[in-house]
Amino acid sequence: MRRIAQVIKVRPEKLAEYRELHRAVPEPVLARLRASHIANYSIHLLGDRLFSYFEYHGDDLAADLAAMADDEATREWWKTTDPCQEPVPEAAPGDWWTPMERVFLME
């Protein structure tokens, strides 16, 4: 299992909309996450930053993320959520959600 932590900014004027969207994530989007071997997925908010955490139980994260990007329901979901977000200043070119470095783990 691989732990993934990421960060992105939420646009302040879109925060209420972003919260509302996540009160009812479409089941096909959740099913695609599960089919991509993603579990224990959560998103947290602090100020204007969203932090996501999930556990990846597959063998090829890049392929599973590509399958998500090819999924019609997921693409429609992203059309509603992406306008609420913007990359953090620390993002590398091309990053949307930016990977975070793990500095501690207690199991």
Short mmCIF file of C-alpha atoms in Angstrom, two decimals:
data_model
loop_
_atom_site.label_atom_id
_atom_site.label_comp_id
_atom_site.label_asym_id
_atom_site.label_seq_id
_atom_site.Cartn_x
_atom_site.Cartn_y
_atom_site.Cartn_z
CA MET A 1 0.00 0.00 0.00
CA ARG A 2 1.22 3.47 -0.89
CA ARG A 3 0.09 6.62 0.94
CA ILE A 4 -0.49 9.70 -1.23
CA ALA A 5 -0.80 13.24 0.16
CA GLN A 6 -1.47 16.24 -2.08
CA VAL A 7 -2.33 19.92 -1.76
CA ILE A 8 -4.13 22.49 -3.91
CA LYS A 9 -5.71 25.89 -3.32
CA VAL A 10 -9.45 26.42 -3.27
CA ARG A 11 -10.70 29.67 -4.76
CA PRO A 12 -12.28 31.56 -1.83
CA GLU A 13 -15.33 32.55 -3.88
CA LYS A 14 -15.87 28.86 -4.74
CA LEU A 15 -15.46 27.37 -1.27
CA ALA A 16 -19.17 27.00 -0.50
CA GLU A 17 -19.74 25.41 -3.92
CA TYR A 18 -16.81 23.02 -3.41
CA ARG A 19 -18.17 21.92 -0.03
CA GLU A 20 -21.63 21.42 -1.50
CA LEU A 21 -20.30 19.36 -4.41
CA HIS A 22 -18.57 17.00 -2.00
CA ARG A 23 -21.71 16.39 0.02
CA ALA A 24 -22.92 14.21 -2.85
CA VAL A 25 -20.05 12.82 -4.92
CA PRO A 26 -21.62 10.84 -7.78
CA GLU A 27 -21.49 7.07 -7.26
CA PRO A 28 -19.85 6.43 -10.66
CA VAL A 29 -16.96 8.70 -9.58
CA LEU A 30 -16.59 6.79 -6.32
CA ALA A 31 -16.76 3.49 -8.19
CA ARG A 32 -13.97 4.60 -10.53
CA LEU A 33 -11.81 5.55 -7.53
CA ARG A 34 -12.35 2.09 -6.06
CA ALA A 35 -11.63 0.42 -9.42
CA SER A 36 -8.38 2.41 -9.51
CA HIS A 37 -7.34 0.78 -6.21
CA ILE A 38 -7.85 3.96 -4.16
CA ALA A 39 -9.13 3.66 -0.60
CA ASN A 40 -9.36 5.72 2.58
CA TYR A 41 -9.63 8.90 0.51
CA SER A 42 -10.26 12.17 2.32
CA ILE A 43 -9.97 15.89 1.60
CA HIS A 44 -9.34 18.44 4.37
CA LEU A 45 -9.42 22.24 4.38
CA LEU A 46 -7.20 24.80 6.10
CA GLY A 47 -7.63 28.42 5.05
CA ASP A 48 -7.49 28.36 1.26
CA ARG A 49 -5.68 25.03 0.99
CA LEU A 50 -7.16 21.62 0.37
CA PHE A 51 -5.17 18.61 1.54
CA SER A 52 -6.02 15.18 0.16
CA TYR A 53 -4.93 11.81 1.44
CA PHE A 54 -5.55 8.38 -0.02
CA GLU A 55 -4.13 4.91 0.08
CA TYR A 56 -3.22 3.24 -3.19
CA HIS A 57 -3.43 -0.56 -3.24
CA GLY A 58 -2.56 -1.23 -6.88
CA ASP A 59 0.60 -1.95 -8.84
CA ASP A 60 0.60 0.89 -11.39
CA LEU A 61 -0.56 4.26 -10.06
CA ALA A 62 0.09 6.05 -13.37
CA ALA A 63 -2.09 3.56 -15.27
CA ASP A 64 -4.86 3.73 -12.67
CA LEU A 65 -4.81 7.55 -12.73
CA ALA A 66 -4.94 7.44 -16.53
CA ALA A 67 -7.99 5.16 -16.32
CA MET A 68 -9.64 7.72 -14.08
CA ALA A 69 -8.85 10.48 -16.59
CA ASP A 70 -10.44 8.37 -19.34
CA ASP A 71 -13.61 7.80 -17.33
CA GLU A 72 -16.54 9.90 -18.57
CA ALA A 73 -18.19 10.33 -15.15
CA THR A 74 -14.88 11.40 -13.61
CA ARG A 75 -14.21 13.90 -16.41
CA GLU A 76 -17.68 15.41 -15.87
CA TRP A 77 -17.00 15.58 -12.12
CA TRP A 78 -13.71 17.36 -12.73
CA LYS A 79 -15.52 19.90 -14.94
CA THR A 80 -17.47 20.93 -11.83
CA THR A 81 -14.66 20.74 -9.27
CA ASP A 82 -11.66 22.08 -11.24
CA PRO A 83 -13.02 25.65 -11.50
CA CYS A 84 -13.05 25.71 -7.69
CA GLN A 85 -9.32 24.99 -7.49
CA GLU A 86 -5.96 26.42 -8.50
CA PRO A 87 -2.44 25.05 -8.08
CA VAL A 88 -0.40 26.15 -5.07
CA PRO A 89 2.60 28.43 -5.68
CA GLU A 90 4.90 25.47 -4.93
CA ALA A 91 3.42 23.42 -7.78
CA ALA A 92 5.76 22.16 -10.47
CA PRO A 93 4.87 23.03 -14.06
CA GLY A 94 1.91 20.87 -15.07
CA ASP A 95 0.93 19.96 -11.49
CA TRP A 96 -2.69 20.38 -10.47
CA TRP A 97 -2.83 18.69 -7.08
CA THR A 98 0.78 18.93 -5.84
CA PRO A 99 2.40 15.93 -4.15
CA MET A 100 3.55 16.48 -0.58
CA GLU A 101 6.65 15.07 1.09
CA ARG A 102 6.05 12.75 4.01
CA VAL A 103 8.28 13.72 6.92
CA PHE A 104 6.85 11.38 9.57
CA LEU A 105 4.84 8.18 9.80
CA MET A 106 3.76 6.22 12.84
CA GLU A 107 2.21 2.84 12.12
#
